[in-house]
Coordinates of C-alpha atoms and ligand atoms in Angstrom, one line a residue:
M20 CA -43.9 -21.0 -18.5
I21 CA -45.9 -20.6 -21.1
N22 CA -44.2 -20.0 -24.0
K23 CA -45.2 -16.5 -26.1
H24 CA -45.2 -18.5 -29.3
L25 CA -48.5 -21.0 -27.7
E26 CA -50.3 -17.8 -26.3
D27 CA -49.9 -16.5 -29.7
L28 CA -50.7 -19.2 -31.8
N29 CA -53.2 -20.3 -29.7
M30 CA -55.3 -17.1 -30.5
T31 CA -54.7 -17.4 -34.1
T32 CA -54.1 -21.0 -35.3
T33 CA -56.9 -22.9 -35.7
G34 CA -58.1 -25.9 -38.4
Y35 CA -55.9 -27.9 -39.5
A36 CA -53.1 -25.6 -38.8
V37 CA -52.9 -26.6 -35.0
L38 CA -53.2 -30.3 -35.9
R39 CA -49.9 -29.7 -38.1
D40 CA -48.3 -27.6 -35.6
P41 CA -46.0 -30.0 -33.6
F42 CA -46.0 -27.5 -30.7
L43 CA -49.9 -27.2 -30.4
N44 CA -51.1 -30.3 -31.4
K45 CA -52.7 -32.8 -29.0
G46 CA -54.1 -35.2 -31.6
T47 CA -56.8 -37.0 -29.8
G48 CA -55.7 -35.3 -26.5
F49 CA -57.7 -32.3 -27.5
T50 CA -61.2 -32.1 -25.7
L51 CA -64.4 -32.1 -27.4
A52 CA -64.8 -28.3 -26.6
E53 CA -61.5 -27.4 -27.7
R54 CA -62.0 -29.2 -31.0
Q55 CA -65.3 -27.4 -31.2
A56 CA -63.3 -24.1 -30.4
L57 CA -60.3 -24.6 -32.9
G58 CA -62.6 -25.7 -36.1
I59 CA -61.5 -29.3 -35.9
T60 CA -64.6 -30.9 -34.9
G61 CA -65.0 -33.9 -36.9
A62 CA -61.1 -34.0 -38.0
L63 CA -60.4 -36.5 -35.4
P64 CA -62.1 -39.8 -34.1
S65 CA -64.3 -39.3 -31.5
Q66 CA -62.6 -40.9 -28.4
V67 CA -60.6 -38.2 -26.4
Q68 CA -57.5 -39.7 -24.7
T69 CA -55.2 -38.3 -21.8
I70 CA -51.8 -38.0 -22.9
D71 CA -50.9 -41.3 -20.7
E72 CA -53.3 -43.0 -22.9
Q73 CA -51.6 -41.9 -25.8
A74 CA -48.1 -42.3 -24.6
A75 CA -48.9 -46.3 -23.8
Q76 CA -50.2 -46.5 -27.4
A77 CA -47.3 -44.5 -29.2
Y78 CA -45.0 -47.0 -26.7
Q79 CA -46.6 -50.1 -28.2
Q80 CA -46.0 -48.7 -31.5
F81 CA -42.2 -48.0 -30.3
L82 CA -41.8 -51.4 -29.2
S83 CA -42.9 -53.1 -32.4
K84 CA -40.0 -51.6 -34.2
T85 CA -37.0 -53.9 -33.8
A86 CA -34.4 -51.9 -35.5
P87 CA -32.6 -49.0 -33.5
L88 CA -32.8 -46.5 -36.5
E89 CA -36.3 -47.4 -37.0
K90 CA -36.9 -47.0 -33.5
R91 CA -35.2 -43.5 -34.0
I92 CA -37.3 -42.6 -37.0
F93 CA -40.5 -43.5 -35.2
L94 CA -39.6 -40.7 -32.4
M95 CA -38.9 -38.3 -34.8
N96 CA -41.9 -38.6 -36.4
L97 CA -43.7 -38.4 -33.5
F98 CA -41.5 -35.3 -32.4
N99 CA -42.6 -33.7 -35.7
E100 CA -46.3 -34.2 -34.8
N101 CA -46.8 -33.6 -31.3
V102 CA -43.7 -32.5 -29.0
T103 CA -45.4 -32.5 -26.0
L104 CA -46.4 -36.4 -26.1
F105 CA -42.9 -37.2 -27.4
Y106 CA -41.5 -35.5 -24.1
H107 CA -44.0 -37.1 -22.1
L108 CA -43.3 -40.4 -23.2
M109 CA -39.1 -39.5 -23.3
D110 CA -39.9 -39.0 -19.3
E111 CA -40.9 -42.2 -18.7
H112 CA -38.5 -43.9 -20.8
V113 CA -35.4 -41.6 -20.6
A114 CA -32.9 -44.3 -20.0
E115 CA -34.0 -46.3 -22.8
F116 CA -34.8 -43.5 -25.3
M117 CA -31.2 -41.6 -24.6
P118 CA -29.4 -44.1 -26.8
I119 CA -31.9 -43.7 -29.6
V120 CA -32.4 -40.3 -29.9
Y121 CA -28.7 -39.7 -28.9
D122 CA -25.6 -41.5 -29.2
P123 CA -25.0 -43.9 -30.5
V124 CA -27.9 -44.3 -32.4
V125 CA -27.8 -40.7 -34.0
A126 CA -24.7 -41.6 -35.4
D127 CA -26.7 -44.2 -37.6
S128 CA -29.5 -41.6 -38.6
I129 CA -26.4 -39.1 -39.6
E130 CA -24.6 -41.3 -41.9
Q131 CA -28.1 -42.3 -43.6
Y132 CA -29.3 -38.7 -43.6
N133 CA -30.1 -38.2 -46.9
E134 CA -31.5 -42.0 -47.6
I135 CA -34.2 -41.5 -44.7
F136 CA -34.6 -38.0 -44.9
M137 CA -37.5 -37.0 -43.2
N138 CA -39.3 -33.6 -42.2
P139 CA -36.2 -32.1 -39.8
Q140 CA -37.6 -31.1 -36.3
N141 CA -37.8 -27.4 -37.0
A142 CA -33.9 -27.0 -37.5
A143 CA -32.3 -24.0 -39.3
F144 CA -30.4 -24.4 -42.2
L145 CA -27.4 -21.8 -43.1
S146 CA -25.6 -22.4 -46.4
V147 CA -22.3 -20.7 -46.3
D148 CA -22.8 -19.6 -50.3
R149 CA -25.8 -17.6 -49.2
P150 CA -24.5 -15.5 -46.1
E151 CA -27.1 -13.1 -47.2
D152 CA -30.0 -15.3 -46.1
I153 CA -28.5 -16.0 -42.4
Q154 CA -30.9 -13.6 -40.7
A155 CA -34.3 -15.0 -42.6
S156 CA -33.5 -18.9 -42.3
L157 CA -33.0 -18.2 -38.1
R158 CA -36.1 -15.9 -38.1
N159 CA -38.1 -18.7 -40.3
A160 CA -37.1 -21.4 -38.4
A161 CA -38.1 -20.2 -35.2
A162 CA -41.4 -19.0 -36.7
G163 CA -42.2 -16.4 -33.7
R164 CA -41.2 -18.5 -31.2
D165 CA -39.0 -16.8 -28.4
I166 CA -35.8 -18.7 -28.5
K167 CA -33.6 -19.2 -25.4
L168 CA -31.1 -21.8 -26.5
V169 CA -29.3 -22.3 -29.7
V170 CA -27.5 -25.7 -30.7
V171 CA -24.9 -25.0 -33.8
T172 CA -23.0 -27.5 -35.7
D173 CA -21.1 -27.5 -39.0
A174 CA -20.2 -31.0 -38.5
E175 CA -17.0 -31.3 -39.2
G176 CA -16.2 -33.4 -36.4
I177 CA -19.3 -35.5 -35.8
L178 CA -18.4 -37.6 -32.7
G179 CA -15.3 -39.3 -33.7
M180 CA -16.8 -39.6 -37.3
G181 CA -15.6 -36.7 -39.1
D182 CA -17.1 -34.5 -41.6
W183 CA -20.5 -35.4 -42.3
G184 CA -21.8 -31.9 -43.7
V185 CA -25.3 -31.2 -43.6
N186 CA -26.3 -34.5 -42.2
G187 CA -24.8 -33.6 -38.8
V188 CA -28.0 -31.3 -38.0
D189 CA -29.2 -34.3 -36.2
I190 CA -26.6 -33.9 -33.4
A191 CA -27.7 -30.1 -33.0
V192 CA -31.4 -32.1 -32.7
G193 CA -30.3 -34.9 -30.6
K194 CA -28.7 -32.4 -28.2
L195 CA -31.8 -30.4 -27.6
M196 CA -33.9 -33.0 -27.2
V197 CA -31.9 -34.2 -24.2
Y198 CA -31.9 -30.7 -22.8
T199 CA -35.4 -30.9 -22.7
A200 CA -35.5 -34.6 -21.3
A201 CA -33.2 -33.9 -18.7
A202 CA -33.4 -30.4 -17.6
G203 CA -37.0 -29.2 -18.8
I204 CA -36.0 -26.4 -20.9
D205 CA -39.2 -25.4 -23.1
P206 CA -38.7 -27.2 -26.5
A207 CA -40.6 -24.4 -28.0
S208 CA -37.6 -21.9 -26.9
V209 CA -35.0 -23.9 -28.7
L210 CA -33.4 -23.7 -32.1
P211 CA -31.1 -26.6 -33.9
V212 CA -29.1 -24.7 -36.4
S213 CA -26.9 -26.3 -39.5
I214 CA -23.9 -24.7 -40.9
D215 CA -23.5 -26.2 -44.2
A216 CA -20.0 -25.1 -44.8
G217 CA -19.2 -27.6 -47.6
T218 CA -17.8 -31.1 -47.2
N219 CA -14.6 -33.1 -47.3
N220 CA -16.3 -36.0 -47.2
Q221 CA -16.1 -37.7 -50.7
S222 CA -18.9 -40.3 -49.9
L223 CA -21.1 -37.4 -49.5
L224 CA -19.8 -35.4 -52.6
D225 CA -20.5 -38.6 -54.6
N226 CA -24.0 -39.5 -53.4
P227 CA -26.4 -38.1 -55.9
R228 CA -28.9 -38.2 -52.8
Y229 CA -26.5 -35.7 -50.9
L230 CA -28.8 -32.6 -49.8
G231 CA -25.6 -30.5 -48.6
N232 CA -23.8 -27.8 -50.5
K233 CA -21.9 -30.2 -53.0
H234 CA -18.3 -28.5 -52.4
A235 CA -15.5 -28.6 -50.4
R236 CA -15.4 -26.9 -47.3
I237 CA -14.5 -23.4 -46.8
A238 CA -11.7 -22.5 -44.3
G239 CA -9.8 -19.9 -43.1
D240 CA -10.7 -16.3 -43.1
D241 CA -13.8 -16.7 -45.1
Y242 CA -15.2 -19.6 -42.7
L243 CA -14.5 -17.2 -39.8
A244 CA -16.4 -14.4 -41.4
F245 CA -19.5 -16.3 -42.1
I246 CA -19.6 -17.8 -38.4
D247 CA -19.3 -14.2 -37.5
Q248 CA -22.6 -13.1 -39.7
F249 CA -23.7 -15.8 -37.7
V250 CA -23.2 -14.9 -34.4
K251 CA -24.3 -11.5 -35.1
A252 CA -27.7 -12.4 -36.6
E253 CA -28.2 -15.1 -34.0
Q254 CA -27.6 -12.3 -30.9
T255 CA -29.7 -9.5 -32.9
L256 CA -32.8 -12.0 -33.1
F257 CA -32.5 -13.9 -30.1
P258 CA -30.6 -11.5 -27.7
E259 CA -31.2 -13.3 -24.2
S260 CA -30.2 -16.5 -26.1
L261 CA -27.5 -19.3 -25.0
L262 CA -25.3 -20.7 -27.8
H263 CA -24.2 -24.1 -27.7
W264 CA -21.4 -25.2 -30.5
E265 CA -21.2 -28.9 -31.0
D266 CA -19.0 -31.0 -33.3
F267 CA -16.7 -28.1 -34.7
G268 CA -13.5 -29.8 -36.0
R269 CA -10.4 -29.4 -34.1
A270 CA -8.7 -26.4 -35.7
N271 CA -12.1 -24.3 -35.3
A272 CA -13.8 -25.3 -32.0
Q273 CA -11.4 -23.4 -29.7
V274 CA -10.6 -20.5 -31.6
I275 CA -14.5 -19.8 -32.1
L276 CA -14.8 -20.3 -28.3
D277 CA -12.1 -18.0 -27.8
K278 CA -13.5 -15.6 -30.0
Y279 CA -16.6 -15.1 -28.3
K280 CA -16.5 -16.5 -24.7
D281 CA -16.2 -13.1 -23.0
E282 CA -18.5 -11.5 -25.1
I283 CA -21.9 -13.5 -25.2
A284 CA -23.1 -16.6 -23.2
T285 CA -21.8 -19.3 -25.0
F286 CA -20.6 -23.0 -24.7
N287 CA -18.5 -25.5 -26.4
D288 CA -20.0 -28.6 -25.3
D289 CA -17.0 -31.0 -26.8
I290 CA -14.5 -29.0 -24.8
Q291 CA -16.1 -27.4 -21.6
G292 CA -18.9 -30.2 -21.1
T293 CA -16.7 -32.7 -21.6
G294 CA -14.0 -31.6 -19.4
M295 CA -16.7 -31.0 -16.9
I296 CA -18.1 -34.6 -17.2
V297 CA -14.5 -36.1 -17.1
L298 CA -13.2 -34.2 -14.2
A299 CA -16.8 -34.9 -12.5
G300 CA -16.0 -38.5 -13.2
V301 CA -12.5 -38.3 -11.5
F302 CA -14.1 -37.0 -8.6
G303 CA -16.6 -39.7 -8.3
A304 CA -13.5 -42.3 -8.9
L305 CA -11.5 -40.9 -6.1
N306 CA -14.4 -40.9 -3.7
I307 CA -14.4 -44.5 -4.2
S308 CA -10.6 -45.0 -4.4
K309 CA -10.1 -42.1 -1.6
E310 CA -7.1 -40.7 -3.3
K311 CA -6.6 -37.3 -4.1
L312 CA -6.5 -35.3 -7.2
V313 CA -3.3 -33.9 -6.9
D314 CA -1.7 -37.5 -6.3
Q315 CA -3.0 -38.8 -10.0
T316 CA -0.8 -38.8 -13.3
F317 CA -2.6 -38.4 -16.1
V318 CA -2.5 -39.8 -19.8
T319 CA -4.7 -38.5 -22.5
F320 CA -4.6 -40.5 -25.5
G321 CA -5.7 -38.0 -28.3
A322 CA -5.2 -34.7 -27.7
G323 CA -7.7 -33.1 -29.6
T324 CA -10.7 -31.3 -28.8
A325 CA -12.3 -33.2 -26.1
G326 CA -9.0 -34.2 -24.8
M327 CA -7.8 -30.6 -24.4
G328 CA -11.0 -29.6 -22.9
I329 CA -10.5 -32.3 -20.5
V330 CA -6.5 -31.6 -19.6
N331 CA -7.4 -27.8 -19.2
Q332 CA -10.4 -28.7 -16.5
I333 CA -8.3 -30.8 -14.5
F334 CA -5.5 -28.3 -14.9
T335 CA -7.7 -25.5 -13.6
E336 CA -9.0 -27.7 -10.7
L337 CA -5.3 -28.5 -9.7
Q338 CA -4.8 -25.1 -9.4
R339 CA -7.8 -24.7 -7.1
A340 CA -6.3 -27.0 -5.1
G341 CA -3.1 -25.3 -4.6
L342 CA -1.0 -26.2 -6.9
S343 CA 1.2 -23.9 -8.9
A344 CA 0.2 -23.5 -13.0
E345 CA 3.6 -25.2 -13.3
E346 CA 3.5 -27.9 -10.7
A347 CA -0.3 -28.3 -11.9
R348 CA 1.1 -28.9 -15.5
Q349 CA 3.6 -31.8 -14.6
H350 CA 0.8 -34.1 -13.8
F351 CA 0.2 -34.5 -17.9
Y352 CA 1.2 -36.5 -20.2
L353 CA -0.4 -35.8 -23.7
V354 CA -0.3 -38.7 -26.7
D355 CA -1.7 -37.9 -29.9
K356 CA -1.2 -39.5 -33.2
Q357 CA 2.9 -38.7 -33.2
G358 CA 3.2 -40.4 -29.7
L359 CA 4.2 -38.5 -26.7
L360 CA 3.7 -35.0 -27.4
F361 CA 7.4 -33.3 -26.9
E362 CA 8.1 -29.5 -27.3
D363 CA 9.8 -30.1 -30.7
T364 CA 6.9 -32.4 -31.8
P365 CA 5.8 -31.2 -35.0
D366 CA 2.3 -30.3 -36.0
L367 CA 1.7 -29.3 -32.2
T368 CA -1.7 -27.0 -31.6
A369 CA -2.3 -24.2 -29.7
A370 CA -4.0 -25.9 -26.9
Q371 CA -1.3 -29.0 -27.0
K372 CA 1.7 -26.7 -26.6
P373 CA 1.6 -25.3 -22.8
F374 CA 1.5 -29.1 -22.1
T375 CA 4.1 -30.9 -24.1
R376 CA 7.2 -32.5 -22.3
Q377 CA 10.8 -32.3 -22.8
R378 CA 12.8 -35.1 -24.2
S379 CA 15.5 -34.5 -21.4
E380 CA 13.0 -35.5 -18.8
F381 CA 13.5 -39.4 -20.2
D382 CA 16.5 -41.7 -21.3
N383 CA 14.1 -43.2 -23.9
A384 CA 12.5 -40.2 -25.3
A385 CA 12.9 -41.3 -28.9
S386 CA 10.7 -44.6 -28.1
L387 CA 8.0 -42.8 -26.6
T388 CA 5.9 -43.0 -29.9
S389 CA 3.1 -45.4 -28.5
L390 CA 0.7 -45.3 -26.1
A391 CA 2.1 -48.8 -25.0
A392 CA 5.5 -47.2 -24.5
V393 CA 4.2 -44.1 -22.6
V394 CA 1.9 -46.4 -20.3
K395 CA 5.0 -48.5 -19.6
T396 CA 7.6 -45.6 -18.8
I397 CA 5.0 -43.3 -17.1
H398 CA 3.0 -45.4 -15.0
P399 CA -0.1 -43.1 -15.2
T400 CA -3.0 -43.2 -12.5
V401 CA -6.0 -42.0 -15.0
L402 CA -5.9 -42.7 -18.7
I403 CA -8.4 -41.1 -20.8
G404 CA -9.4 -42.0 -24.6
T405 CA -10.5 -39.2 -27.0
S406 CA -8.6 -40.6 -29.8
T407 CA -11.3 -42.0 -32.4
Q408 CA -9.3 -45.2 -32.5
P409 CA -11.3 -48.2 -31.7
G410 CA -9.6 -51.1 -29.5
T411 CA -6.3 -49.2 -28.5
F412 CA -6.4 -49.5 -25.1
T413 CA -5.2 -53.1 -25.1
E414 CA -5.1 -56.0 -22.7
E415 CA -1.1 -55.6 -22.5
I416 CA -1.3 -52.0 -21.9
V417 CA -4.4 -52.0 -19.0
K418 CA -2.7 -54.8 -17.2
E419 CA 0.8 -52.7 -17.4
M420 CA -1.2 -49.7 -15.9
A421 CA -2.9 -52.1 -13.4
A422 CA 0.1 -53.2 -12.4
H423 CA 1.8 -49.8 -10.9
T424 CA -1.6 -48.3 -9.6
P425 CA -4.1 -50.3 -6.9
R426 CA -7.2 -48.5 -8.6
P427 CA -6.4 -47.2 -12.0
I428 CA -9.1 -44.6 -13.5
I429 CA -9.7 -45.6 -17.4
F430 CA -12.4 -44.0 -19.5
P431 CA -12.8 -44.9 -23.1
L432 CA -14.7 -42.1 -24.3
S433 CA -14.6 -42.1 -27.9
N434 CA -18.0 -42.3 -29.5
P435 CA -19.6 -43.8 -31.4
T436 CA -19.8 -47.4 -30.2
K437 CA -17.5 -48.9 -33.3
L438 CA -14.9 -46.1 -31.8
A439 CA -14.5 -46.8 -28.1
E440 CA -10.9 -47.2 -27.2
T441 CA -12.2 -50.8 -25.6
T442 CA -15.3 -51.8 -23.2
A443 CA -16.0 -51.6 -19.9
E444 CA -16.3 -55.4 -19.5
N445 CA -12.8 -55.7 -20.9
L446 CA -11.5 -53.3 -18.6
I447 CA -13.5 -54.9 -15.3
K448 CA -11.9 -58.4 -16.1
W449 CA -8.5 -57.4 -17.2
T450 CA -7.8 -55.5 -14.1
D451 CA -9.7 -58.1 -12.1
G452 CA -12.2 -55.4 -10.8
K453 CA -9.9 -53.1 -10.0
A454 CA -10.7 -50.4 -12.8
L455 CA -12.7 -47.6 -12.1
V456 CA -14.0 -47.3 -15.2
S457 CA -16.6 -44.5 -17.4
T458 CA -17.6 -45.0 -21.1
G459 CA -18.8 -42.7 -23.6
I460 CA -21.7 -44.7 -24.6
P461 CA -23.6 -46.2 -22.4
A462 CA -22.7 -49.5 -20.9
A463 CA -24.3 -52.7 -19.4
D464 CA -23.3 -53.8 -16.1
V465 CA -20.4 -56.0 -15.8
V466 CA -21.1 -59.1 -13.5
Y467 CA -17.8 -60.4 -12.3
K468 CA -16.8 -62.4 -9.8
G469 CA -20.1 -61.9 -8.0
I470 CA -19.8 -58.4 -8.0
T471 CA -22.2 -56.1 -10.4
Y472 CA -20.1 -53.5 -11.6
K473 CA -22.5 -50.3 -12.8
I474 CA -20.6 -48.5 -15.6
G475 CA -21.4 -44.9 -15.2
Q476 CA -21.6 -42.6 -18.8
G477 CA -18.9 -40.4 -19.2
N478 CA -20.7 -38.4 -21.6
N479 CA -21.0 -34.5 -21.6
A480 CA -25.0 -35.3 -21.7
L481 CA -25.0 -35.8 -18.1
I482 CA -23.9 -32.4 -17.3
Y483 CA -24.4 -29.9 -20.5
P484 CA -28.4 -29.9 -19.9
G485 CA -28.3 -29.0 -16.1
L486 CA -25.4 -26.2 -16.8
G487 CA -27.2 -24.8 -20.3
F488 CA -30.8 -24.8 -18.5
G489 CA -29.2 -23.1 -15.5
L490 CA -27.9 -20.6 -17.6
V491 CA -31.1 -19.7 -19.2
A492 CA -33.1 -19.7 -16.1
S493 CA -30.9 -17.5 -14.4
T494 CA -30.7 -15.0 -17.8
A495 CA -26.7 -15.5 -17.8
K496 CA -24.8 -13.3 -19.7
L497 CA -21.5 -14.8 -19.7
L498 CA -20.4 -18.4 -19.1
T499 CA -17.4 -18.2 -16.2
Q500 CA -14.9 -20.9 -14.9
E501 CA -16.6 -20.1 -11.8
T502 CA -20.2 -21.3 -12.7
I503 CA -18.4 -24.4 -14.4
S504 CA -16.5 -25.3 -11.5
A505 CA -19.6 -25.3 -9.4
A506 CA -21.5 -27.4 -12.1
I507 CA -18.8 -30.0 -11.8
H508 CA -18.7 -30.0 -8.1
A509 CA -22.6 -30.1 -7.9
L510 CA -22.2 -33.6 -10.1
G511 CA -19.2 -35.2 -8.6
G512 CA -20.7 -35.6 -5.2
L513 CA -23.6 -37.6 -6.4
V514 CA -22.2 -41.0 -6.0
D515 CA -22.6 -43.6 -3.6
A516 CA -19.0 -44.2 -3.2
D517 CA -19.4 -47.3 -0.4
E518 CA -21.4 -49.8 -2.7
P519 CA -19.3 -52.5 -4.1
G520 CA -19.1 -52.2 -7.6
A521 CA -20.3 -48.6 -7.4
A522 CA -20.3 -46.1 -10.5
V523 CA -18.4 -43.2 -11.0
L524 CA -21.2 -40.9 -12.0
P525 CA -24.8 -41.3 -11.1
P526 CA -27.1 -43.2 -13.6
V527 CA -28.5 -41.9 -16.7
S528 CA -32.1 -43.0 -15.0
N529 CA -31.6 -40.0 -12.5
L530 CA -30.4 -37.7 -15.4
T531 CA -33.7 -35.3 -14.5
A532 CA -33.3 -35.0 -11.2
F533 CA -29.4 -34.3 -10.8
S534 CA -29.7 -31.9 -14.3
Q535 CA -32.1 -30.1 -11.7
K536 CA -29.5 -30.1 -9.0
I537 CA -27.2 -29.0 -11.6
A538 CA -29.4 -25.8 -13.0
E539 CA -29.8 -24.8 -9.4
V540 CA -25.9 -24.6 -8.7
T541 CA -25.2 -23.1 -11.8
A542 CA -28.3 -20.2 -11.4
Q543 CA -26.9 -19.5 -7.7
S544 CA -23.3 -19.0 -9.3
V545 CA -24.8 -16.5 -12.1
L546 CA -26.4 -14.8 -9.2
D547 CA -23.6 -14.8 -6.8
Q548 CA -21.4 -13.2 -10.0
G549 CA -24.2 -10.7 -10.9
L550 CA -24.1 -12.0 -14.4
N551 CA -27.9 -12.1 -14.6
R552 CA -29.9 -10.0 -17.0
E553 CA -33.1 -9.8 -15.2
P554 CA -33.7 -9.0 -11.9
I555 CA -33.4 -12.6 -10.3
V556 CA -33.3 -13.1 -6.4
D557 CA -33.8 -16.9 -6.1
A558 CA -31.9 -19.4 -8.2
K559 CA -33.8 -22.4 -7.2
Q560 CA -37.1 -20.4 -7.8
A561 CA -35.9 -19.1 -11.2
V562 CA -35.0 -22.7 -12.4
K563 CA -38.5 -24.1 -10.8
D564 CA -40.3 -21.1 -12.7
A565 CA -38.4 -21.9 -16.2
K566 CA -38.9 -25.5 -16.0
W567 CA -41.2 -26.9 -18.7
S568 CA -43.4 -30.0 -18.3
A569 CA -44.6 -32.3 -20.9
E570 CA -48.3 -32.0 -20.2
Y571 CA -51.1 -30.4 -22.0
Q572 CA -52.1 -26.9 -21.2
V573 CA -56.2 -27.3 -20.4
G574 CA -58.1 -25.2 -22.6
K575 CA -54.9 -24.4 -25.1
Ligands
NAD19 N1 -18.2 -39.1 -24.0 C1 -18.1 -37.8 -24.6 O1 -18.7 -36.9 -23.7 C2 -17.0 -37.1 -25.5 C3 -17.2 -35.5 -25.8 C4 -16.2 -35.3 -26.7 C5 -15.5 -36.2 -27.7 N2 -15.8 -37.1 -27.6 C6 -15.3 -38.4 -28.4 O2 -14.1 -38.1 -28.4 C7 -13.3 -38.7 -29.7 C8 -12.7 -37.3 -30.2 O3 -13.2 -35.9 -30.5 P1 -12.8 -34.5 -30.5 O4 -13.8 -33.5 -30.4 O5 -11.5 -34.7 -29.6 O6 -11.8 -34.9 -32.4 P2 -10.7 -34.5 -32.4 O7 -10.7 -35.0 -34.0 O8 -10.8 -32.7 -32.3 O9 -9.7 -35.2 -31.8 C9 -9.3 -36.2 -32.0 C10 -7.6 -36.4 -31.9 O10 -7.4 -37.8 -31.6 C11 -6.2 -37.6 -32.7 N3 -5.6 -39.2 -32.9 C12 -6.2 -39.6 -34.1 N4 -5.6 -40.7 -34.4 C13 -4.9 -40.9 -33.3 C14 -4.1 -42.5 -32.9 N5 -3.8 -43.0 -34.0 N6 -3.5 -41.9 -31.6 C15 -3.4 -40.9 -30.8 N7 -4.4 -39.7 -31.2 C16 -4.8 -39.9 -32.2 C17 -6.2 -36.4 -33.2 O11 -4.9 -36.2 -34.1 C18 -6.9 -35.3 -32.3 O12 -5.8 -34.7 -32.1 C19 -14.6 -38.5 -30.7 O13 -14.9 -40.1 -30.7 C20 -15.9 -38.2 -29.8 O14 -16.8 -38.8 -29.8 C21 -16.6 -37.8 -26.6
LMR20 O1 -22.4 -36.4 -28.5 C1 -22.1 -37.5 -28.1 O2 -22.1 -38.4 -27.5 C2 -20.7 -36.8 -27.0 C3 -19.9 -35.7 -27.6 O3 -20.3 -34.7 -27.6 C4 -19.1 -36.4 -28.8 O4 -18.9 -35.4 -29.7 O5 -18.7 -37.6 -29.0
MN21 MN1 -19.7 -33.7 -29.6

């Protein structure tokens, strides 16, 4: 698909403006004829390079950087200069670049955002103090581009690191880069958005270099009114776009999703994307252990945005498998700061309440205040960590779990690296190779007693690009549970369960291939429900037509 922006600008943009527009620039890739036509003859050295030659040269420069953050800065600057070359290079090195462009190195860039500030990858910055600027800010950042996908963050819950104010814009930028690298959405059709609602992070407020609003976060009705103004402006300016919410705080994420999910094409990645990838990972694990979902007992450690997204997705699937809601609920034990969550536990969230337990179920209810006590009492078969508490899946807890189930499914999912509940290596060793493991951040293979255990990455990045691109390609009006379930099953069936040490999810090196499959299944589901805005008959063809590839267009 040739973006309208390219056609429009191509006719009117000439001279240095072409070289400075990252969506148009080819640098030394411009042919002599193009240089002539665009009025940039003499503005570049005489050699004309192919994109492969440029990519090889850029990769050498990338390799000369040793610190991960330096590598990221190099790649962000390359993106700012030449978007096509950036993605051409990323296509060739997707497994190597993902941790740099995205999690975990994106966490370092967020923490040091003000100190390393650079031209911000075409993001839109909205300030809660200037609601009157919302429309203009979105329009200016889009700069005439036809926007089909917006990733917005207010950065109250960046990964597990809490409130990072305006710095959090980098997660919106990173998520969108993964969308294009994985699924092939046209980078000229996407927009990262930062909502600066203030920050409660004292280190930012005290930092003289902090670039965001230097006041406490606004909350409550004022906050929700600003969100509503944003949604209305976004939908007015980009009426066919998908709106993706990222890293909002626990008190707002579900409220916002519930408010808009039946009205517009929208998606909360931490709730829905995480629920999807975890269920796909559990299916992958059950393919290996040859067990059934309905026979599993789940302990979720950290019953916040992600934890409850996971519980609800599995809960839905258990009902699809034939259980009643009440039967399905019996499979879950939620552990949060307070310990096991009971119906009379103080400070329960709305999402937690339906899944609490009764004290009368246990002889030792009063002592179920720690994960160790809960694991010892419940004997879970699946343990999921979204707690933000590093090192909490201890050897004692893991060994206790493994003593009561042949293939314990254990997913320490908290990000970034420094917050993970434990490592894949620990889990394999402590369980003598029995654990079926997935981690939020990328993990190296674990070699143990002669077997190489591959570790699937349980990160929503393995599923949201295919889902989101499928929705955009099929011009979806809404995202339904039916579509979500279809996408999960598309991914869950992609592992080779019989290989010794097999991973529960496919490798990031295959991200492009399986994102394509997820996009096709998603688009088909949208068509099956009649939720497409445009008349589309062939889902696969629609995905193919919408796919952008990181090659220069001749003569453009
Ligand atoms: N791998 C993935 O795809 C993925 C996706 C989303 C979130 N995450 C990770 O999950 C973590 C949580 O994210 P979130 O958006 O749900 O945040 P959140 O703040 O909504 O939830 C965190 C929950 O953990 C609880 N918690 C805090 N301390 C605890 C303790 N000592 N014991 C038990 N529970 C405790 C909190 O009370 C809260 O309910 C983050 O580290 C995030 O990076 C991973
Ligand atoms: O950003 C990630 O790596 C996954 C997830 O959305 C998170 O918030 O941790
Ligand atoms: Mn997130």
